[in-house]
PDB file of C-alpha atoms in Angstrom:
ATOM      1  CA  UNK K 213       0.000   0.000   0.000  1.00 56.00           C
ATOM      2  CA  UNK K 214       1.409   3.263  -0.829  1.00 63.00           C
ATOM      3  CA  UNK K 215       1.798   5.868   1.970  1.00 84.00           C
ATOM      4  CA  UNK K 216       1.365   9.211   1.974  1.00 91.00           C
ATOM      5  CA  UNK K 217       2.778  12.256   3.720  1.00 93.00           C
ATOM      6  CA  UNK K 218       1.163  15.071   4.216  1.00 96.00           C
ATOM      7  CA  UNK K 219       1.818  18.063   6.912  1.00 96.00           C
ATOM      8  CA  UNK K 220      -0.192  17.733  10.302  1.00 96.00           C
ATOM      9  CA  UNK K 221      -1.178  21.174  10.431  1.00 97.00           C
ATOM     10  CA  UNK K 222      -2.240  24.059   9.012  1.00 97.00           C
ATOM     11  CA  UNK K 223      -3.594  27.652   9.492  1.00 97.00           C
ATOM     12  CA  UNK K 224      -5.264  29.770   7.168  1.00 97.00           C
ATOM     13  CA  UNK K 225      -7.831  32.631   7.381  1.00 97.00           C
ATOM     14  CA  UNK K 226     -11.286  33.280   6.153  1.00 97.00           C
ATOM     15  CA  UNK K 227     -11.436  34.184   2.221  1.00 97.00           C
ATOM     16  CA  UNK K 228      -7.785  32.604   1.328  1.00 97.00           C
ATOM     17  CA  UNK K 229      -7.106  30.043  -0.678  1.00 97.00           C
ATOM     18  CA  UNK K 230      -5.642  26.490   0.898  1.00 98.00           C
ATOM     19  CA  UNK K 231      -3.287  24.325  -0.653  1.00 98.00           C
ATOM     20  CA  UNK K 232      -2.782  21.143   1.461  1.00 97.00           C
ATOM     21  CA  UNK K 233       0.215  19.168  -0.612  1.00 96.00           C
ATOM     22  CA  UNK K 234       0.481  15.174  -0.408  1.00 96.00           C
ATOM     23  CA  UNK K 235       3.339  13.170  -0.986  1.00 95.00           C
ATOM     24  CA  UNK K 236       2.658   9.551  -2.367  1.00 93.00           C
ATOM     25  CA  UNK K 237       6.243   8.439  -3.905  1.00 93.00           C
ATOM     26  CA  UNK K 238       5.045   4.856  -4.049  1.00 90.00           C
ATOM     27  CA  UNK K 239       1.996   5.275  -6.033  1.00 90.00           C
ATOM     28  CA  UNK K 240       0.879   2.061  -8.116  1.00 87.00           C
ATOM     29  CA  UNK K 241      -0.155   2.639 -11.561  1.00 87.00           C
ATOM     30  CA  UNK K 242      -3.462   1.636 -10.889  1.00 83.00           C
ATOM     31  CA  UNK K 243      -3.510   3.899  -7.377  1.00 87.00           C
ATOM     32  CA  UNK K 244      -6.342   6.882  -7.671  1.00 90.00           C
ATOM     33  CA  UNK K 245      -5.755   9.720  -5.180  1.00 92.00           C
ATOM     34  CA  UNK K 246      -8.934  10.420  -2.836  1.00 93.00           C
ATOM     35  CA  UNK K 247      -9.446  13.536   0.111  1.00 95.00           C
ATOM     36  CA  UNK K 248     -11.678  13.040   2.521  1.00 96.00           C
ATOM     37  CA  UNK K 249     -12.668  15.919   5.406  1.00 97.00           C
ATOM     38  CA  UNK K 250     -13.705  14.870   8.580  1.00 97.00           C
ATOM     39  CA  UNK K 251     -15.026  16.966  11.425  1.00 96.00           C
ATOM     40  CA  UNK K 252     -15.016  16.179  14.767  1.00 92.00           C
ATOM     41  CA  UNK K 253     -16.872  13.110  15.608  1.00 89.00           C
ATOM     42  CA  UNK K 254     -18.512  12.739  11.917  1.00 94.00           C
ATOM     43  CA  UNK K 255     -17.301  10.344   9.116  1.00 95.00           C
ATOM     44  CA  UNK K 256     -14.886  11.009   6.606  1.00 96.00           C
ATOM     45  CA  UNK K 257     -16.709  12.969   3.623  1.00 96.00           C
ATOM     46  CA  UNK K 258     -15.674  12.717  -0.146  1.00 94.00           C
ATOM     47  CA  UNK K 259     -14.274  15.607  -1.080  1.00 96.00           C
ATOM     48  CA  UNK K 260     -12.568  14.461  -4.172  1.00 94.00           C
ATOM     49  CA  UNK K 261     -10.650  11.904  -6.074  1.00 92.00           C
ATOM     50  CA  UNK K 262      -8.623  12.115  -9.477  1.00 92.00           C
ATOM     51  CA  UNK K 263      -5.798   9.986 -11.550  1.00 92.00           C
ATOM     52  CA  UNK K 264      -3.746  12.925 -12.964  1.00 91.00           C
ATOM     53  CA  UNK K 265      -3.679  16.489 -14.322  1.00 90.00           C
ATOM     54  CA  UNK K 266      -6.476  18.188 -12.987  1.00 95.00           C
ATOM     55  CA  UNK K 267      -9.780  17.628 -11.104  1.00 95.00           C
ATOM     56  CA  UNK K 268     -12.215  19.933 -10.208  1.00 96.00           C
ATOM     57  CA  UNK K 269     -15.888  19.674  -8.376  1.00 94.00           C
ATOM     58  CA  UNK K 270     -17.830  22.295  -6.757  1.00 94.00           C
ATOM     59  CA  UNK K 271     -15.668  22.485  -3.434  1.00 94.00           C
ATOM     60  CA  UNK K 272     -12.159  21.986  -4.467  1.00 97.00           C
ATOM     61  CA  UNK K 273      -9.839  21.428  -6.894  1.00 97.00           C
ATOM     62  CA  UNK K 274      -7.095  18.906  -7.122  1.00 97.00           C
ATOM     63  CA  UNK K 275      -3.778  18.622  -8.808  1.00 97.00           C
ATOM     64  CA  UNK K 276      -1.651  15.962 -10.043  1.00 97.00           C
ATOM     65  CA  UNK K 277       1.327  16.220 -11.759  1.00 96.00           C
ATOM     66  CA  UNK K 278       2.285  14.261 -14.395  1.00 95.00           C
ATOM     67  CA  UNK K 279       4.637  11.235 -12.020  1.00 95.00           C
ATOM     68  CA  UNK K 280       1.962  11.422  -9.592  1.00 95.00           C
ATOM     69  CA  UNK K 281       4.057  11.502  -6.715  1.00 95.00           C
ATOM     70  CA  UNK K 282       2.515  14.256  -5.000  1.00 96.00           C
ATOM     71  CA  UNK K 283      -1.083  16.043  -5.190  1.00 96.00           C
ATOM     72  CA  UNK K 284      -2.054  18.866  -3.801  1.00 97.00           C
ATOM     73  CA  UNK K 285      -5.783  19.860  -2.687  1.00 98.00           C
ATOM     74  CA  UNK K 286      -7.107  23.296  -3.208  1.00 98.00           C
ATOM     75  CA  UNK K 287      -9.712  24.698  -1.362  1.00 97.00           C
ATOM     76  CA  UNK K 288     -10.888  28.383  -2.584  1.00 95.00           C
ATOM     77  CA  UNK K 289     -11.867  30.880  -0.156  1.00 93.00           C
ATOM     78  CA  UNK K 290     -11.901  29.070   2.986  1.00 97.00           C
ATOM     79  CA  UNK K 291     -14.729  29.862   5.691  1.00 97.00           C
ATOM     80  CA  UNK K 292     -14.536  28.977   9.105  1.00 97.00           C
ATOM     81  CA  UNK K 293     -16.942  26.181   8.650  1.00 96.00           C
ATOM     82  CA  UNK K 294     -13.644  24.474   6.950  1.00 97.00           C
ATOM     83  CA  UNK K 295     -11.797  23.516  10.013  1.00 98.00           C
ATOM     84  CA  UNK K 296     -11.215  20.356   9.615  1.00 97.00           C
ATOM     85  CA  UNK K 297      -8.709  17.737   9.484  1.00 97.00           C
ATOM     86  CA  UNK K 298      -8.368  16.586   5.643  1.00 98.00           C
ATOM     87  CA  UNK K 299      -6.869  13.301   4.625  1.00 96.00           C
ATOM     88  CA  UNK K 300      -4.899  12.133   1.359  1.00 94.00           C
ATOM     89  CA  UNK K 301      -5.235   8.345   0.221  1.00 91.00           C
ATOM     90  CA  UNK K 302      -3.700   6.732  -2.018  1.00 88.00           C
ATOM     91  CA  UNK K 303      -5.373   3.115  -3.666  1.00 82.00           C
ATOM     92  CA  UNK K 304      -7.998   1.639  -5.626  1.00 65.00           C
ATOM     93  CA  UNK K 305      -9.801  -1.320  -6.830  1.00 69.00           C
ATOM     94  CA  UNK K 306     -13.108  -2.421  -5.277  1.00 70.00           C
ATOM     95  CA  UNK K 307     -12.935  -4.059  -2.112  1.00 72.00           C
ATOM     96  CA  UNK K 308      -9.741  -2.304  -1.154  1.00 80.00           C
ATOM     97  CA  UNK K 309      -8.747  -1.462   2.806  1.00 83.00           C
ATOM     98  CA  UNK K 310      -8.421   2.626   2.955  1.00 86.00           C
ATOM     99  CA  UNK K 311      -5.392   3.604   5.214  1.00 85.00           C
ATOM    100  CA  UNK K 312      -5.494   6.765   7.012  1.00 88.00           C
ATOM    101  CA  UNK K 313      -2.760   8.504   7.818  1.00 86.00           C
ATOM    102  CA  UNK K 314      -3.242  11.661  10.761  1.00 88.00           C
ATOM    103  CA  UNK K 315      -4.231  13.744   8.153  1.00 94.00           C
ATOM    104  CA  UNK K 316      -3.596  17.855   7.886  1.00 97.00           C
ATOM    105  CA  UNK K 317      -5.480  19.532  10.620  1.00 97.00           C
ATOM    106  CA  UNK K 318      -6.956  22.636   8.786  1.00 98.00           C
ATOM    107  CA  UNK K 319      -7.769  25.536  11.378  1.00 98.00           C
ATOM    108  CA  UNK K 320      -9.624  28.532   9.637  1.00 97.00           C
ATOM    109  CA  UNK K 321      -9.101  31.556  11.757  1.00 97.00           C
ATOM    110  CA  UNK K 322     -11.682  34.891  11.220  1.00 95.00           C
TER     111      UNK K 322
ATOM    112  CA  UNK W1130     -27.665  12.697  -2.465  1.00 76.00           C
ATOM    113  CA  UNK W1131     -28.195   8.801  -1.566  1.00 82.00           C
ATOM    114  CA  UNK W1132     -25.801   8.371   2.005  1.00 93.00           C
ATOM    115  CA  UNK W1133     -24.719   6.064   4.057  1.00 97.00           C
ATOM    116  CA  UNK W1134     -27.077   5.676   7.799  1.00 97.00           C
ATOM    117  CA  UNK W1135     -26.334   3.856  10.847  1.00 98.00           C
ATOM    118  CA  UNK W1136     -28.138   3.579  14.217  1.00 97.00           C
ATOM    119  CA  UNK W1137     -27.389   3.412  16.810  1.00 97.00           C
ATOM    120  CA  UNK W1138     -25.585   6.671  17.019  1.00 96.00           C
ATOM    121  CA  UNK W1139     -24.349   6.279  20.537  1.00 97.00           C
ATOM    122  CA  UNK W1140     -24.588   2.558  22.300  1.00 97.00           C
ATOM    123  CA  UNK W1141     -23.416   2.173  25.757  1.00 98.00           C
ATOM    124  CA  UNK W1142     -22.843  -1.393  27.228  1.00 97.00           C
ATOM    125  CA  UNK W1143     -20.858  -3.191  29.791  1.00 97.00           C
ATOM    126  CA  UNK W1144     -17.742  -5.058  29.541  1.00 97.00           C
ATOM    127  CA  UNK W1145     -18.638  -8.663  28.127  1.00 97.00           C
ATOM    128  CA  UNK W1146     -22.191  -7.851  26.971  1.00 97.00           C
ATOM    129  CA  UNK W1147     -22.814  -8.509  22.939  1.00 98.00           C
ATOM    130  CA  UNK W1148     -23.192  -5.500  20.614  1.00 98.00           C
ATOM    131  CA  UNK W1149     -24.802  -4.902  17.057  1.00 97.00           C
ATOM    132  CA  UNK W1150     -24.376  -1.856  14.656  1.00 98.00           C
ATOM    133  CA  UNK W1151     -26.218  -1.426  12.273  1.00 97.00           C
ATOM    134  CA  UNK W1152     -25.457   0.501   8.831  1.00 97.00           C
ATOM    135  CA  UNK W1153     -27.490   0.701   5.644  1.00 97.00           C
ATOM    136  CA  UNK W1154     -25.288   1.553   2.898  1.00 96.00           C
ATOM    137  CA  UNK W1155     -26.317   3.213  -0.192  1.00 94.00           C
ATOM    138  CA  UNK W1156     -28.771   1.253  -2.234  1.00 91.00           C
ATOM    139  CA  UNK W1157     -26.949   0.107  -5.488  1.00 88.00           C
ATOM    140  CA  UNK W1158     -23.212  -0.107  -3.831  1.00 91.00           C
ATOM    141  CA  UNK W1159     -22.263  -3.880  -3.451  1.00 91.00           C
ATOM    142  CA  UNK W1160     -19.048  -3.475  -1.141  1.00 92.00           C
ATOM    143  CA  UNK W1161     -19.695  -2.807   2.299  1.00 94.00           C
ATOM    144  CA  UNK W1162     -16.409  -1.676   5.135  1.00 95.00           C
ATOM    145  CA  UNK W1163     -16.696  -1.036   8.444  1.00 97.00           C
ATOM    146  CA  UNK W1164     -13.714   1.266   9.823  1.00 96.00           C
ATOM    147  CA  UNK W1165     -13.375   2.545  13.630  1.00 97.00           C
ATOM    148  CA  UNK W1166     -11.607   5.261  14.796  1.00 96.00           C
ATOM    149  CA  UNK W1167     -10.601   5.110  18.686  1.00 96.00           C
ATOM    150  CA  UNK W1168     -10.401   8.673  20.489  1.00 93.00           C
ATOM    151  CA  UNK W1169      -7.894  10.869  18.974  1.00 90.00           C
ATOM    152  CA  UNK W1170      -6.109   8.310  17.047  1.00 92.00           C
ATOM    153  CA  UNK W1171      -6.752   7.346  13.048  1.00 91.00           C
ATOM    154  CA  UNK W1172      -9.261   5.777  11.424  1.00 93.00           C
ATOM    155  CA  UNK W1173      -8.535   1.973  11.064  1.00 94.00           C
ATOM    156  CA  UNK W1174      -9.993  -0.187   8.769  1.00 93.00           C
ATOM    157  CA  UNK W1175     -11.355  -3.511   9.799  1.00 96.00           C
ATOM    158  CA  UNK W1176     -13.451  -5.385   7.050  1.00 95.00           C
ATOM    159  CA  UNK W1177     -14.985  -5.339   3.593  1.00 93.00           C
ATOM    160  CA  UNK W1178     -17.778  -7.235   2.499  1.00 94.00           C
ATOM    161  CA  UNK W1179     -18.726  -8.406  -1.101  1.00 91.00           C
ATOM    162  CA  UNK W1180     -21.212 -10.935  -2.135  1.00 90.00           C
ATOM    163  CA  UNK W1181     -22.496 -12.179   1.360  1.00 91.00           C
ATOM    164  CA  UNK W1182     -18.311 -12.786   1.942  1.00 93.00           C
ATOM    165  CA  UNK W1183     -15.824 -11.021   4.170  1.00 94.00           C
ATOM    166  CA  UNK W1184     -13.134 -10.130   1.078  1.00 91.00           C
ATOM    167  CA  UNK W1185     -10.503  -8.222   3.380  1.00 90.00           C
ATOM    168  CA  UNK W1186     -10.238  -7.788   7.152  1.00 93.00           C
ATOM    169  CA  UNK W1187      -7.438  -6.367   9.130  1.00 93.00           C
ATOM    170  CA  UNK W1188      -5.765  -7.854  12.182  1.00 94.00           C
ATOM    171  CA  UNK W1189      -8.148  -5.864  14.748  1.00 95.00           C
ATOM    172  CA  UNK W1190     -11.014  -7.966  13.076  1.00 96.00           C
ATOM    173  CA  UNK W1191     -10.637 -11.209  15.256  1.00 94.00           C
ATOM    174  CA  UNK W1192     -13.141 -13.970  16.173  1.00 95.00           C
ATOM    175  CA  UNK W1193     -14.792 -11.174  18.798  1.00 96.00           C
ATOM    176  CA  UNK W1194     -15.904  -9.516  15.661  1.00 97.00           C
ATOM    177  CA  UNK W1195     -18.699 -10.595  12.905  1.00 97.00           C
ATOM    178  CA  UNK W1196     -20.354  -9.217   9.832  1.00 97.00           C
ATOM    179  CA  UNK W1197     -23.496 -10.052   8.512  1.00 95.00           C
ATOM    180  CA  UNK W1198     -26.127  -8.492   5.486  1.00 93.00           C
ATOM    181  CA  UNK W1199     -29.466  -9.872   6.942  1.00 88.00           C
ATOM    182  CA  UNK W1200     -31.815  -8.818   4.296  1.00 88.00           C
ATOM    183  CA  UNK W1201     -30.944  -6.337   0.965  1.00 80.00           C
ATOM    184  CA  UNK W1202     -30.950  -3.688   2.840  1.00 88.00           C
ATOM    185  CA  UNK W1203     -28.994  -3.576   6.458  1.00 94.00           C
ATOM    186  CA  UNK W1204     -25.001  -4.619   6.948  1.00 96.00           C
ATOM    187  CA  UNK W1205     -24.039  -5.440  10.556  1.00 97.00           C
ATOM    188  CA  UNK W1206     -20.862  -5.791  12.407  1.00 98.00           C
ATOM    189  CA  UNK W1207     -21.676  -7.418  15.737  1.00 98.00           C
ATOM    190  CA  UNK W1208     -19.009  -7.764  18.710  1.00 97.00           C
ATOM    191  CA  UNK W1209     -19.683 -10.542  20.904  1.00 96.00           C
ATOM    192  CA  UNK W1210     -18.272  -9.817  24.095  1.00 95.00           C
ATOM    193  CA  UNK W1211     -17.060  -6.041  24.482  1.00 97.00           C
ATOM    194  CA  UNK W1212     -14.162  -5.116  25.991  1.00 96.00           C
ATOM    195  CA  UNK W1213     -12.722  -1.974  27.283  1.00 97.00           C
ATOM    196  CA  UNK W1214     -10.434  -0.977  24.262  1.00 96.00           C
ATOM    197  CA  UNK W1215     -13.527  -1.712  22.046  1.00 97.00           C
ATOM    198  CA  UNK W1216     -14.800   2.114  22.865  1.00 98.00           C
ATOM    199  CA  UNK W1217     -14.698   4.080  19.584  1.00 97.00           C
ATOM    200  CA  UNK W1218     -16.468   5.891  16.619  1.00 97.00           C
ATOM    201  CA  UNK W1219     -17.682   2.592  14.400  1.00 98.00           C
ATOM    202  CA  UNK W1220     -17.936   3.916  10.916  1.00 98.00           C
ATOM    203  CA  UNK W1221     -19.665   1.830   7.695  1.00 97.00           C
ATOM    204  CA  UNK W1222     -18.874   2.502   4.377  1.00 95.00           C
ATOM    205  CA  UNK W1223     -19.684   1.517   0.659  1.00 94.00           C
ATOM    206  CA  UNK W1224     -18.777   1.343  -2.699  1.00 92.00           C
ATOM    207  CA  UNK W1225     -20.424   1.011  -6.259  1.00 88.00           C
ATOM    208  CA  UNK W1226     -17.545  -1.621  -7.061  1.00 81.00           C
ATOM    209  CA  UNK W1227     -17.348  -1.082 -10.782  1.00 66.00           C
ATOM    210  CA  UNK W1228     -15.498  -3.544 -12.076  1.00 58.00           C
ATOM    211  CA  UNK W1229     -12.571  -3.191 -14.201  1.00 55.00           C
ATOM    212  CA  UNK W1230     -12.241   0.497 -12.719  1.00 57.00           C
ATOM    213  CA  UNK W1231      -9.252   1.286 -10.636  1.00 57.00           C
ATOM    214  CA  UNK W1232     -11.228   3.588  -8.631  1.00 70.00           C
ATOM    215  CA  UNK W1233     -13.642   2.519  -6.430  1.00 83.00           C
ATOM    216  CA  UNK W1234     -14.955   5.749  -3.950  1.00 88.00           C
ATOM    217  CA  UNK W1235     -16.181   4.350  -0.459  1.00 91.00           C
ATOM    218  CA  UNK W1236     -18.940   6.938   1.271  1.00 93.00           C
ATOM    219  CA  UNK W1237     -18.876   6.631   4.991  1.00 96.00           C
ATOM    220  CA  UNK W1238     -21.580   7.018   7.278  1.00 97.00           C
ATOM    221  CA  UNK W1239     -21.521   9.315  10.494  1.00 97.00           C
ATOM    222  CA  UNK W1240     -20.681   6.566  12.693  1.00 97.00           C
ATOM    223  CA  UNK W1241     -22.079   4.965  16.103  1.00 98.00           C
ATOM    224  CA  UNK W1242     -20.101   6.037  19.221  1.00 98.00           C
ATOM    225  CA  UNK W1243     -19.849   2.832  20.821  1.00 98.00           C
ATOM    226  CA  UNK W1244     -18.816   3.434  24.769  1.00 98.00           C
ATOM    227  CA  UNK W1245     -18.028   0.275  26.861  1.00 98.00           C
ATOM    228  CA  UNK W1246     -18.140   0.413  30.839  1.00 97.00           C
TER     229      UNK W1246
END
């Protein structure tokens, strides 16, 4: 399974833009790359989930650069409601065990 | 949006008694998980279920533990004696499972807080 690295904290302020960067330098071929958000005492929540280039949805963007080492998560014009803690996985294939890692604790600050 | 549910949200029990969660996972996914998440720590994986079969567990997921999909709607994970270091968030998850895809996105539920005495 490939692991990821990805920093354990970060601080941002209302209206910026976050960037939370992964590190996956064992990636399979096969390996999507998913972000989940999780708030205290919830589930993990789908945020996103791409192969390379670019991916974007209606809460974040995602980028992937072309040896798919790395990705990095994009969240425009945080709000305070976006403290969270945000997780990188790497895998794929039905069936397939997700591994968490501690995730990047996201604190939005007014 | 079609999610994931599961009820109990909170269960408290003693030490030793038997306890059932229940999930329902989203109607036309065909893998089921079940992940749990002690206090402060990460969330750990612990089965999938495809086809009425336990495909993958991890090593938390011993003979204490069981899984069952009574009827086409409800997935279970049932421990049989609680213990102590069983108190944690119990989260279900599933999965379309299209085959031949690569990708595979799992949709968790908001978890039962299971809290043993």
């Amino acid at each position: 399974l490939a692991k990821t690295t990805q920093p354990i904290s970060m601080d941002s302020y209302e209206g910026q833009e976050v960037n939370i960067t992964c590190s996956h330098n064992n990636i399979a071929t096969n390996d999507y790359i998913t972000w989940y958000q999780q708030f205290p005492s919830q589930g993990p929540r789908f945020i996103i989930q791409g192969y390379k280039t670019k991916v974007t949805n209606e809460v974040a963007s995602l980028f992937i650069p072309a040896d798919r080492k790395s990705s990095t998560l994009s969240l425009p014009r945080v709000s305070l409601s976006d403290t969270a803690v945000y997780y990188c996985l790497v895998g794929g294939g039905a069936g397939n065990m997700l591994t968490f890692g501690g995730g990047t604790r996201l604190m939005v600050k007014p | 949006e079609p999610e994931v549910t599961q009820t109990p949200s909170h269960q408290v029990t003693q030490m030793g008694q038997e306890v059932i969660l229940r999930c329902v996972p989203i109607s036309n996914h065909l893998y089921f998980y079940w992940y749990r998440q002690i206090l402060g720590q990460k969330v750990e994986f612990l089965v999938s279920f495809y086809n009425n079969e336990i495909s993958e567990k991890s090593e938390i997921f011993d003979d204490q533990f069981s899984v069952e999909r009574p009827d086409g709607s409800n997935f279970t994970l049932k421990i049989r004696s609680t213990k102590l270091e069983d108190s944690a968030m119990y989260f279900c998850a599933s999965s379309r499972g299209l085959a031949g895809q690569g990708r595979d996105t799992q949709y968790f539920g908001p978890g039962t807080r299971l809290t043993v005495l």
